[in-house]
XYZ file of C-alpha atoms in Angstrom:
317
model
C -0.097 -0.144 0.211
C 1.407 3.239 -0.735
C 2.051 5.768 1.876
C 0.308 9.091 1.901
C 2.213 11.726 0.927
C 2.246 13.320 4.720
C 3.312 10.316 5.964
C 5.937 9.749 3.404
C 7.696 13.483 4.560
C 7.303 12.152 8.308
C 9.027 8.849 7.500
C 11.674 10.861 6.013
C 12.275 12.690 8.922
C 12.264 10.122 11.359
C 15.032 8.176 9.070
C 17.023 11.670 9.057
C 16.970 11.467 12.894
C 17.774 8.403 13.210
C 20.806 8.734 10.845
C 22.086 11.947 12.665
C 23.416 13.438 9.326
C 26.711 15.400 10.338
C 25.732 18.222 7.478
C 24.469 21.199 8.738
C 21.124 22.038 9.225
C 18.979 24.976 9.024
C 15.929 25.757 10.936
C 16.046 29.190 10.191
C 12.965 30.703 8.151
C 13.791 32.145 5.135
C 10.889 34.545 4.016
C 11.106 34.864 -0.015
C 12.466 38.516 -0.038
C 12.133 40.967 -2.849
C 15.107 41.551 -4.630
C 17.071 44.625 -3.553
C 15.200 47.632 -5.580
C 17.336 49.468 -7.821
C 18.400 52.969 -7.132
C 16.615 53.975 -10.148
C 15.337 52.225 -13.475
C 16.599 54.230 -16.088
C 14.423 53.012 -18.811
C 11.217 53.261 -17.030
C 10.358 49.703 -16.999
C 9.288 49.821 -13.498
C 10.690 45.907 -13.210
C 10.862 46.157 -9.716
C 6.951 47.101 -8.915
C 6.071 44.379 -11.373
C 7.869 41.610 -9.834
C 6.574 42.598 -6.647
C 3.471 43.133 -7.682
C 3.276 40.534 -9.861
C 5.757 37.613 -9.484
C 9.210 37.235 -10.705
C 8.722 34.145 -12.766
C 5.792 35.278 -14.849
C 7.103 38.968 -14.860
C 7.619 38.819 -18.834
C 4.105 37.753 -20.040
C 2.811 41.114 -19.349
C 4.867 42.741 -21.229
C 3.445 41.631 -24.536
C 0.253 42.881 -23.778
C -1.573 45.810 -24.869
C -2.043 48.710 -22.977
C -6.133 48.271 -23.103
C -5.591 44.483 -22.041
C -3.430 45.172 -18.956
C -5.402 47.538 -17.832
C -8.407 45.446 -18.204
C -6.720 42.177 -16.490
C -5.297 44.563 -14.079
C -8.554 45.276 -13.015
C -9.800 42.253 -12.340
C -6.617 41.889 -9.808
C -7.501 44.809 -8.124
C -10.896 43.203 -7.117
C -9.293 40.595 -5.417
C -6.966 42.744 -3.440
C -9.783 44.638 -1.934
C -10.780 42.196 0.552
C -13.392 44.065 2.120
C -14.877 45.346 -1.041
C -15.186 48.942 0.018
C -14.019 49.750 -3.197
C -10.522 50.876 -1.867
C -7.367 48.824 -1.771
C -5.701 49.656 1.842
C -2.229 49.734 2.325
C -2.424 46.478 4.240
C -4.820 45.009 1.580
C -1.910 45.874 -0.951
C 0.799 44.546 1.631
C -0.883 41.377 1.789
C -1.358 40.845 -1.883
C 2.672 41.208 -2.433
C 3.123 38.979 0.542
C 0.769 36.322 -1.398
C 2.657 36.765 -4.375
C 5.644 36.104 -2.856
C 4.559 33.096 -1.200
C 2.414 31.847 -4.474
C 4.416 28.280 -4.392
C 2.857 27.471 -1.413
C -0.957 28.084 -2.480
C 0.017 25.973 -5.426
C 1.554 23.327 -3.026
C -1.759 23.484 -1.660
C -3.590 23.311 -4.600
C -1.914 20.133 -5.778
C -2.580 17.821 -2.846
C -6.254 19.292 -1.823
C -8.322 16.656 -3.726
C -5.833 13.620 -1.956
C -7.446 15.118 1.534
C -11.008 16.615 0.917
C -12.438 12.890 0.469
C -16.127 13.921 0.353
C -15.433 16.996 -2.234
C -17.428 19.375 0.103
C -14.447 22.010 -0.888
C -13.356 21.691 3.055
C -11.030 19.749 4.663
C -12.109 18.090 8.089
C -9.686 16.941 10.703
C -11.366 13.392 10.347
C -10.579 13.498 6.754
C -6.839 14.467 7.206
C -6.572 11.975 10.024
C -7.719 9.308 7.927
C -5.819 10.023 4.784
C -2.644 10.528 6.638
C -2.679 7.694 9.181
C -5.670 5.862 8.760
C -3.531 2.421 7.514
C -1.367 2.838 10.614
C -4.160 3.530 12.844
C -6.013 0.354 11.720
C -2.569 -1.561 12.544
C -1.395 -0.909 15.774
C 1.846 -2.205 15.369
C 2.818 -0.229 12.638
C 1.404 2.330 14.455
C 4.119 2.175 17.357
C 6.855 1.001 14.756
C 6.960 4.340 12.823
C 5.761 6.541 16.047
C 3.141 7.617 14.680
C 1.554 7.643 17.878
C 3.525 10.995 18.971
C 2.843 12.564 15.464
C -0.573 12.586 15.477
C -1.508 14.282 18.334
C 0.966 16.884 17.284
C -0.761 17.081 13.978
C -4.013 17.474 15.831
C -2.455 20.282 18.041
C -1.241 22.615 14.798
C -4.673 21.410 13.079
C -6.543 23.205 15.950
C -4.223 26.473 16.194
C -4.991 26.670 12.024
C -8.741 25.991 12.402
C -9.860 29.891 13.472
C -13.621 29.068 14.170
C -12.496 25.826 15.944
C -14.800 23.633 14.109
C -12.038 21.393 13.002
C -12.906 21.735 9.414
C -10.376 23.987 7.611
C -10.989 26.018 4.260
C -8.270 26.407 1.902
C -6.627 29.474 4.121
C -6.406 27.643 7.166
C -5.408 24.248 5.521
C -2.817 26.371 4.020
C -1.290 27.465 7.163
C -1.801 23.968 8.514
C 0.472 22.640 6.264
C 2.732 25.872 5.849
C 2.752 27.573 9.429
C 6.112 29.266 9.409
C 4.599 31.191 6.428
C 1.375 32.709 9.010
C 1.983 34.746 11.703
C -0.682 33.550 14.053
C 0.727 29.905 13.340
C 4.295 30.685 14.878
C 3.825 30.092 18.067
C 3.261 26.269 16.740
C 6.247 26.494 14.629
C 8.454 27.499 18.081
C 7.147 24.753 19.906
C 7.536 22.209 17.632
C 11.253 23.119 17.217
C 11.533 23.204 20.883
C 10.138 20.072 21.025
C 12.169 18.452 18.300
C 15.593 19.657 19.688
C 14.779 19.595 23.422
C 16.414 16.063 24.396
C 16.160 16.607 28.176
C 12.671 17.858 28.261
C 13.555 21.060 30.474
C 11.829 23.295 28.197
C 14.626 24.893 26.901
C 17.686 24.484 24.416
C 21.056 24.374 26.018
C 24.409 24.727 23.610
C 24.680 20.705 23.547
C 21.494 20.381 21.987
C 21.748 23.106 19.695
C 24.550 21.479 18.322
C 23.586 17.852 18.250
C 20.404 18.943 16.128
C 23.223 20.044 13.404
C 26.106 17.802 14.076
C 26.977 14.444 15.794
C 30.256 13.162 16.592
C 30.489 9.548 17.247
C 33.865 9.323 17.439
C 34.922 12.312 19.505
C 37.004 13.690 16.676
C 37.815 17.193 16.108
C 34.786 19.010 15.306
C 34.941 21.202 11.914
C 35.417 24.930 11.860
C 31.422 25.290 11.358
C 30.728 23.679 14.555
C 32.848 25.883 16.878
C 31.608 28.674 14.836
C 27.801 27.630 15.750
C 29.316 27.430 19.230
C 29.811 30.868 19.399
C 26.755 32.078 17.173
C 24.970 30.482 20.420
C 26.970 32.142 23.318
C 27.178 35.549 21.109
C 23.727 35.812 19.376
C 21.121 32.986 20.486
C 21.587 33.191 23.802
C 20.503 36.088 24.757
C 20.193 36.345 28.393
C 23.357 34.460 28.968
C 21.561 31.762 30.995
C 23.044 29.007 28.876
C 19.845 28.216 27.155
C 17.640 29.247 24.700
C 13.808 29.897 25.764
C 10.635 30.130 23.387
C 11.360 34.025 22.766
C 15.370 33.428 21.837
C 14.048 30.088 19.678
C 11.708 32.575 17.848
C 14.388 35.103 17.236
C 16.552 32.394 15.886
C 14.190 30.594 13.593
C 12.260 33.325 12.310
C 14.053 36.492 12.241
C 12.319 39.642 11.867
C 14.014 41.160 8.905
C 13.239 44.404 7.239
C 9.694 44.098 5.477
C 10.436 44.462 1.871
C 6.627 44.011 1.183
C 5.357 47.013 3.297
C 7.934 48.964 2.112
C 6.640 47.850 -1.821
C 3.248 48.506 -0.887
C 4.088 52.120 0.979
C 5.867 52.930 -2.665
C 2.970 51.806 -5.010
C 0.791 53.987 -2.429
C 2.825 56.818 -2.646
C 3.382 56.857 -6.235
C -0.603 56.335 -6.909
C -2.436 57.799 -4.570
C -3.751 61.158 -6.208
C -5.715 62.705 -3.530
C -3.435 61.566 -0.968
C -5.968 59.810 1.289
C -3.523 56.779 1.633
C -6.070 54.703 0.236
C -5.862 53.587 -3.451
C -9.200 53.664 -5.607
C -9.540 51.177 -8.906
C -9.226 54.236 -10.982
C -5.846 55.478 -9.331
C -4.616 52.199 -9.940
C -5.543 51.917 -13.520
C -4.216 55.841 -14.037
C -0.950 54.370 -12.917
C -1.145 50.937 -14.620
C 1.933 50.762 -16.041
C 3.342 51.166 -12.612
C 2.179 47.895 -11.490
C 1.851 45.904 -14.190
C 3.979 45.408 -17.543
C 4.333 41.607 -16.435
C 3.327 38.309 -14.765
C 0.343 40.448 -13.038
C -2.444 39.805 -16.110
C -1.133 35.853 -16.502
C -1.696 35.949 -12.439
C -5.118 37.339 -12.909
C -5.790 34.843 -15.632
C -5.057 32.404 -13.300
C -6.937 33.660 -10.275
C -9.904 33.993 -12.661
C -9.603 30.162 -13.969
C -8.991 28.964 -10.397
C -12.074 30.702 -9.007
C -11.443 31.023 -5.132
C -8.903 28.139 -5.188
C -5.675 29.908 -3.997
């Protein structure tokens, strides 16, 4: 019997833990960033803005459209950005859109696996559906359940599913299920990411990560040989930067700073730039007319194609 995709991933993780690789493991979440904004785009192409607003991979598609086609398709995208349907695009709505474009791969990944879990085809995924699709075979085979340590994995998944399920009914819509599968990409799920990381590394169960546990997560030295230089560097990193209060261990807040660093918010900066350039009446809100009047600032690349994707998929993403 073929393993469900989620189970296969969990087995791979278990094998990796058991084999204790000597290669460096990077637990730090690197959010997809916009490329550094150029000082000026002399050709007036607004390439940076197009890629930020539409996504880098498909940014060139829009260049081949006529102005009329560009405006028409941009208008459809504006309707989707205006989440509360009040006729204005706020700074937060624009920032959220740009972040969504940056993370488009996440939503595409969810779209690919959605039908595997939505077994009753109601466009929702309940906890029971997910549990049965992922663990059903092992729940019916207690020996295998113990062998593959799913007794620990199942309650951990259930806890994460509850955190992702905003209304508490244990039935996830697409956004909730996306946050369940990719918790590091959602602000309300970051406590779960921190907790799961702590549980993975904290071998003595004291609720903290000490230096030895921190190093053991990345490197094992069964023969007691000389540590590689990079391990020595990581020990320095732990004492100098990870252990902020110098008590010899990392608590949850210190783990959060480590794995979820708060870097410069590129999406917010770009959203502010677009609003500043397009907000004719300076009310810090954009109407569809203001955006379409500045269509060449927003599009000229993938935006149209992405708009078509959104229309074709309806509300899948």
